[in-house]
Coordinates of C-alpha atoms and ligand atoms in Angstrom, one line a residue:
M1 CA 74.5 131.2 116.1
K2 CA 74.7 128.5 113.6
K3 CA 75.1 131.0 110.8
I4 CA 78.1 132.6 112.6
F5 CA 79.6 129.2 113.1
A6 CA 79.2 128.4 109.5
L7 CA 80.7 131.7 108.4
A8 CA 83.7 131.1 110.6
L9 CA 84.1 127.6 109.2
C10 CA 83.9 129.2 105.8
A11 CA 86.7 131.5 106.5
V12 CA 88.9 128.7 108.0
M13 CA 88.1 126.6 105.0
M14 CA 89.2 129.3 102.6
L15 CA 92.4 129.8 104.4
S16 CA 93.1 126.1 104.5
V17 CA 92.4 125.7 100.8
L18 CA 94.8 128.5 100.1
A19 CA 97.5 127.0 102.4
G20 CA 97.0 123.5 101.1
C21 CA 97.5 124.5 97.5
G22 CA 100.8 126.2 98.3
G23 CA 102.9 123.3 97.2
K24 CA 101.4 123.0 93.8
Q25 CA 103.8 124.8 91.4
D26 CA 103.5 123.3 88.0
A27 CA 99.8 123.5 87.2
P28 CA 99.1 127.2 86.8
A29 CA 95.5 126.6 85.8
D30 CA 94.9 125.3 89.3
T31 CA 95.3 128.5 91.2
P32 CA 93.9 128.4 94.7
A33 CA 91.8 131.4 93.9
Q34 CA 89.7 129.3 91.6
N35 CA 88.6 127.0 94.3
E36 CA 85.0 127.6 95.0
P37 CA 84.7 128.3 98.7
A38 CA 81.8 127.1 100.7
A39 CA 78.3 128.1 99.7
P40 CA 76.7 130.6 102.1
A41 CA 75.6 129.3 105.4
E42 CA 72.0 128.6 104.5
T43 CA 73.1 125.8 102.2
T44 CA 75.0 124.0 104.9
P45 CA 72.4 123.2 107.5
D46 CA 73.7 119.7 108.1
A47 CA 77.3 120.6 108.8
P48 CA 78.1 119.0 112.2
E49 CA 79.2 121.5 114.7
A50 CA 81.3 119.0 116.7
G51 CA 82.2 115.5 115.9
G52 CA 80.5 113.4 113.3
T53 CA 81.2 109.9 111.9
I54 CA 84.0 109.4 109.5
G55 CA 84.9 106.2 107.5
V56 CA 88.5 105.8 106.5
C57 CA 89.4 103.2 103.8
I58 CA 93.1 102.3 103.6
Y59 CA 94.3 100.2 100.6
Q60 CA 96.4 97.8 102.8
F61 CA 97.2 97.9 106.5
T62 CA 100.6 96.1 106.0
D63 CA 102.0 99.0 103.9
A64 CA 104.6 100.7 106.1
F65 CA 104.0 104.2 105.0
M66 CA 100.2 104.0 105.0
T67 CA 100.5 102.7 108.6
T68 CA 102.1 105.9 109.7
Y69 CA 99.5 107.8 107.7
R70 CA 96.5 106.1 109.0
N71 CA 97.7 106.4 112.6
A72 CA 98.1 110.1 112.1
L73 CA 94.6 110.4 110.5
Q74 CA 93.1 108.5 113.4
E75 CA 94.8 110.7 116.0
I76 CA 93.9 114.0 114.3
L77 CA 90.3 113.0 113.7
E78 CA 89.8 111.6 117.2
G79 CA 91.5 114.6 118.7
K80 CA 88.8 116.8 117.0
G81 CA 86.0 114.7 118.5
Y82 CA 85.1 112.6 115.4
K83 CA 84.0 109.0 115.6
V84 CA 86.4 107.2 113.3
T85 CA 86.3 103.7 111.8
T86 CA 89.3 102.7 109.7
V87 CA 89.2 99.6 107.5
D88 CA 91.8 97.5 105.7
G89 CA 91.2 97.0 102.0
A90 CA 93.8 94.2 102.1
N91 CA 94.9 95.3 98.6
D92 CA 91.6 94.0 97.2
Q93 CA 89.5 96.6 95.3
A94 CA 86.3 94.4 95.5
K95 CA 86.7 94.3 99.2
Q96 CA 87.2 98.0 99.4
N97 CA 84.1 98.7 97.3
E98 CA 82.1 96.7 99.8
Q99 CA 83.6 98.6 102.7
I100 CA 82.6 101.9 101.0
N101 CA 79.1 100.7 100.5
T102 CA 78.9 99.6 104.1
F103 CA 80.0 103.0 105.3
I104 CA 77.4 104.6 103.1
T105 CA 74.7 102.4 104.5
Q106 CA 75.8 103.2 108.0
G107 CA 75.3 106.9 107.2
V108 CA 78.8 108.3 107.8
D109 CA 79.2 112.0 107.4
A110 CA 82.3 111.9 105.3
L111 CA 84.7 109.4 103.8
I112 CA 88.5 109.5 103.5
I113 CA 89.6 106.9 100.9
N114 CA 93.0 105.6 99.9
P115 CA 92.0 103.6 96.7
V116 CA 93.4 100.2 96.2
M117 CA 93.6 100.8 92.4
T118 CA 93.8 104.1 90.8
S119 CA 91.9 102.6 87.9
A120 CA 88.9 102.0 90.2
A121 CA 88.6 105.8 90.8
D122 CA 85.6 106.2 88.4
Q123 CA 83.6 103.6 90.2
I124 CA 84.5 104.9 93.7
I125 CA 83.6 108.4 92.7
A126 CA 80.3 107.3 91.2
T127 CA 79.4 105.5 94.4
V128 CA 80.1 108.4 96.8
Q129 CA 78.5 110.8 94.4
A130 CA 75.3 108.8 94.2
A131 CA 75.2 108.8 98.0
G132 CA 76.1 112.5 98.2
I133 CA 78.9 111.8 100.7
P134 CA 81.7 114.4 101.0
T135 CA 84.9 112.5 100.1
V136 CA 88.6 113.1 100.4
L137 CA 90.7 110.8 98.3
I138 CA 94.3 110.3 99.5
N139 CA 97.6 108.8 98.4
R140 CA 96.6 107.5 94.9
E141 CA 95.8 110.4 92.7
P142 CA 93.0 110.1 90.0
T143 CA 93.1 112.3 87.0
P144 CA 91.4 115.7 87.1
E145 CA 88.8 114.4 84.6
Q146 CA 87.9 111.6 86.9
M147 CA 87.4 113.9 89.8
A148 CA 85.6 116.6 87.8
V149 CA 82.2 114.7 87.9
Y150 CA 81.7 115.3 91.6
D151 CA 82.2 118.7 93.3
K152 CA 82.2 117.3 96.9
L153 CA 85.4 115.5 96.2
V154 CA 89.0 116.5 96.7
Y155 CA 92.3 114.8 96.5
V156 CA 95.0 115.4 99.1
G157 CA 98.5 114.1 98.3
C158 CA 101.9 115.1 97.0
D159 CA 103.2 115.8 93.6
A160 CA 105.2 112.6 93.0
R161 CA 107.3 114.3 90.3
Q162 CA 108.9 116.3 93.1
S163 CA 110.0 113.3 95.1
G164 CA 111.6 111.7 92.0
T165 CA 113.5 114.9 91.2
M166 CA 114.7 115.0 94.8
Q167 CA 116.0 111.5 94.6
G168 CA 118.0 112.4 91.5
E169 CA 119.3 115.5 93.3
L170 CA 120.5 113.3 96.2
I171 CA 122.6 111.4 93.7
L172 CA 123.9 114.6 92.0
D173 CA 124.9 115.9 95.5
T174 CA 127.4 113.0 95.9
P175 CA 131.1 113.7 95.2
N176 CA 131.0 111.9 91.9
K177 CA 127.4 112.6 91.0
G178 CA 126.7 108.8 91.0
D179 CA 129.4 107.9 88.6
I180 CA 131.5 105.9 91.1
N181 CA 133.7 104.1 88.6
G182 CA 134.3 107.2 86.5
D183 CA 133.2 105.6 83.2
G184 CA 131.2 108.7 82.3
K185 CA 127.8 107.3 83.1
V186 CA 125.6 106.5 86.0
S187 CA 124.6 102.8 86.0
Y188 CA 121.5 102.2 88.1
I189 CA 118.9 99.7 89.0
M190 CA 115.3 100.9 89.6
V191 CA 113.1 99.1 92.2
Q192 CA 109.6 100.3 91.4
G193 CA 106.5 100.4 93.5
D194 CA 103.2 99.3 92.1
P195 CA 103.4 100.6 88.5
E196 CA 99.6 101.2 88.5
N197 CA 100.3 104.0 91.0
V198 CA 101.2 107.4 89.7
D199 CA 103.7 107.8 92.6
A200 CA 105.7 104.8 91.2
Q201 CA 105.5 106.1 87.6
Y202 CA 106.6 109.6 88.4
R203 CA 109.4 108.7 90.8
T204 CA 110.8 106.2 88.3
E205 CA 110.7 108.8 85.6
F206 CA 111.8 112.0 87.4
S207 CA 114.7 110.5 89.5
V208 CA 116.5 109.6 86.3
K209 CA 115.3 112.8 84.5
A210 CA 117.1 114.9 87.2
L211 CA 120.4 113.2 86.3
V212 CA 119.8 113.6 82.6
D213 CA 118.8 117.3 83.0
A214 CA 122.0 117.8 84.9
G215 CA 124.0 116.5 81.9
M216 CA 124.7 113.1 83.2
E217 CA 124.7 110.0 81.0
V218 CA 122.7 107.2 82.5
E219 CA 122.4 103.5 82.0
E220 CA 119.5 101.5 83.3
L221 CA 120.7 98.0 84.2
N222 CA 117.4 96.8 85.3
L223 CA 113.9 98.0 86.4
T224 CA 111.7 95.6 88.4
R225 CA 108.4 96.1 90.2
G226 CA 108.7 95.6 93.9
D227 CA 105.1 96.7 94.8
W228 CA 106.3 98.9 97.6
M229 CA 107.3 95.8 99.8
R230 CA 110.5 95.3 101.7
E231 CA 110.9 91.6 100.9
R232 CA 110.6 92.4 97.2
G233 CA 113.2 95.1 97.5
Q234 CA 115.5 92.6 99.1
E235 CA 115.0 89.9 96.5
I236 CA 115.3 92.2 93.5
V237 CA 118.5 93.8 94.6
A238 CA 120.0 90.5 95.6
N239 CA 119.3 89.3 92.1
D240 CA 120.5 92.4 90.4
L241 CA 123.7 92.5 92.4
A242 CA 124.4 88.8 91.5
Q243 CA 123.8 89.6 87.9
F244 CA 125.4 93.0 87.5
G245 CA 127.9 93.2 90.4
D246 CA 130.2 96.2 90.5
Q247 CA 128.4 97.8 87.5
V248 CA 125.6 98.9 89.8
E249 CA 126.4 102.4 91.1
V250 CA 123.0 103.6 92.2
V251 CA 120.0 101.8 93.6
F252 CA 116.8 103.9 93.2
C253 CA 113.9 102.6 95.3
N254 CA 110.5 104.2 94.8
N255 CA 110.0 103.9 98.6
D256 CA 111.9 103.4 101.8
D257 CA 110.5 100.0 102.7
M258 CA 112.0 98.6 99.5
A259 CA 115.2 100.5 100.2
I260 CA 115.5 98.9 103.6
G261 CA 115.2 95.5 101.9
A262 CA 117.7 96.6 99.3
L263 CA 120.1 97.6 102.0
Q264 CA 120.0 94.1 103.4
S265 CA 121.1 92.7 100.1
I266 CA 123.7 95.4 99.5
Q267 CA 125.3 94.5 102.8
A268 CA 125.0 90.7 102.2
A269 CA 126.9 91.3 99.0
G270 CA 129.7 93.0 100.9
R271 CA 129.0 96.4 99.3
K272 CA 129.2 99.6 101.2
V273 CA 126.7 102.4 100.7
N274 CA 128.2 105.8 99.9
E275 CA 131.6 104.1 99.1
D276 CA 131.0 101.7 96.3
I277 CA 127.2 102.1 95.8
Y278 CA 124.5 104.7 96.4
L279 CA 121.0 104.0 97.8
V280 CA 118.0 106.3 97.9
G281 CA 114.3 105.9 98.9
V282 CA 111.2 108.0 99.6
D283 CA 109.0 108.4 102.7
A284 CA 111.4 109.0 105.5
L285 CA 110.3 106.0 107.5
D286 CA 112.0 105.9 110.9
A287 CA 114.1 102.9 109.8
A288 CA 115.3 104.9 106.8
L289 CA 116.1 107.9 108.8
N290 CA 118.3 105.7 111.0
E291 CA 120.1 104.4 108.0
V292 CA 120.6 107.8 106.5
S293 CA 122.1 109.0 109.8
N294 CA 124.3 105.9 110.0
G295 CA 125.5 106.4 106.4
N296 CA 123.8 103.2 105.1
M297 CA 121.5 105.1 102.9
T298 CA 122.5 108.1 100.7
G299 CA 119.3 109.9 101.4
T300 CA 115.5 109.8 101.3
V301 CA 112.7 112.1 100.7
L302 CA 110.1 113.0 103.4
N303 CA 106.6 111.9 102.3
D304 CA 104.9 113.9 105.0
A305 CA 102.3 111.6 106.4
V306 CA 101.3 113.9 109.2
G307 CA 101.1 116.9 106.9
Q308 CA 98.9 115.0 104.4
A309 CA 96.7 113.7 107.2
T310 CA 96.3 117.2 108.6
A311 CA 95.5 118.6 105.1
A312 CA 93.1 115.7 104.5
V313 CA 91.2 116.5 107.7
E314 CA 91.2 120.2 106.8
Q315 CA 89.7 119.5 103.4
M316 CA 87.2 117.1 104.9
E317 CA 86.0 119.8 107.3
A318 CA 85.8 122.2 104.4
L319 CA 83.5 119.8 102.6
L320 CA 81.5 119.3 105.7
G321 CA 81.2 123.0 105.9
G322 CA 79.7 123.1 102.4
A323 CA 82.7 123.7 100.3
T324 CA 82.6 122.5 96.7
F325 CA 85.6 122.1 94.3
S326 CA 85.5 123.1 90.7
S327 CA 86.8 120.8 88.0
G328 CA 90.5 120.9 87.3
N329 CA 91.1 122.3 90.8
Q330 CA 90.5 119.3 93.0
S331 CA 94.0 118.4 94.1
V332 CA 95.7 119.7 97.2
Y333 CA 99.4 119.0 97.5
V334 CA 101.8 118.8 100.4
D335 CA 105.5 119.4 99.7
Y336 CA 108.1 116.7 99.8
V337 CA 111.4 117.4 101.6
K338 CA 114.9 116.1 100.8
V339 CA 116.5 114.3 103.7
T340 CA 120.3 114.1 103.7
P341 CA 122.9 113.1 106.3
E342 CA 123.2 116.8 107.1
N343 CA 119.5 117.5 108.0
V344 CA 118.4 114.0 109.0
G345 CA 118.5 115.0 112.6
D346 CA 115.6 117.4 112.0
F347 CA 113.3 114.5 111.1
M348 CA 114.2 112.1 113.8
S349 CA 112.1 112.0 116.9
Ligands
BGC401 C1 104.5 105.7 99.4 C2 104.7 104.2 99.5 C3 103.4 103.6 99.7 C4 102.4 104.0 98.6 C5 101.1 103.4 98.9 C6 103.5 106.0 98.4 O1 103.3 107.4 98.3 O2 105.7 106.4 99.1 O3 105.6 103.9 100.6 O4 103.6 102.2 99.7 O5 102.3 105.4 98.7 O6 100.2 103.8 97.9

């Protein structure tokens, strides 16, 4: 009976690995077929048949996007009968390390970890490996080399390059391709997330690259780190508009929470989005969807929290079923989706 269950789990796991990797386009070496499926049933005697205890570590509860994400994780896991404890790292890596150790001491069956610092990945991986705990990392992607040391480890996230490219495309889709004043170049400000995070790095790079690749000339008026936070977005854009005024044609924000802050300053400065300035974010938070639909944001990009939470749980179950991941093949990506005034209704609940 147990063997049949394990084989079934194996099959489900293989399917989910294949499905989960579908979004990954630009890393041909990582073909889904190279994933090592679960070892045969006899090597997985401990796989829980229902339920199990799961520890979830979130880098910071006050992060708007990660709040949606953790709520989705909790709901999916509890819906499947797992006992879940979710803890707040409060943006403090030392605190998160303690939380991971506590979960290990408590004997959780699996961990889902959103690291505080990508640079701490080596240490986190060494810790879970020493304890032999199947682990899904989410949201902050380590390098393939960092992950390669532990085969019961998988990363679930999105390819941040895609979201940057889509932000650039949102600007290219406007009537003047972002060159509102017709001087032959797109003058922008960039409000960056935490630059330690690859999402911030890639969005910053690829949003502008999309414009350049389309033959546009670009001018960066300013780039400032806003650490993903709404108040920082507001402050930064208020300062930049005071300094650069009408020169600012495009405001790129690495996420929606900062874009919502930016919008407050844009409105306070008497500017009008989609008329004399463009504004784009990433995440598709409810607040941003409202603003896209009202015409106060040019667009955003869906960072699919529910899709990622679903994939994270699928991969966790694969690991619990005995799956191992081979080096260079430990990232599972969920696609981003461009959100425009035309399709925003599809994303609003
Ligand atoms: C999201 C941000 C969030 C960050 C946290 C990114 O993928 O777009 O909104 O603050 O993850 O690491």
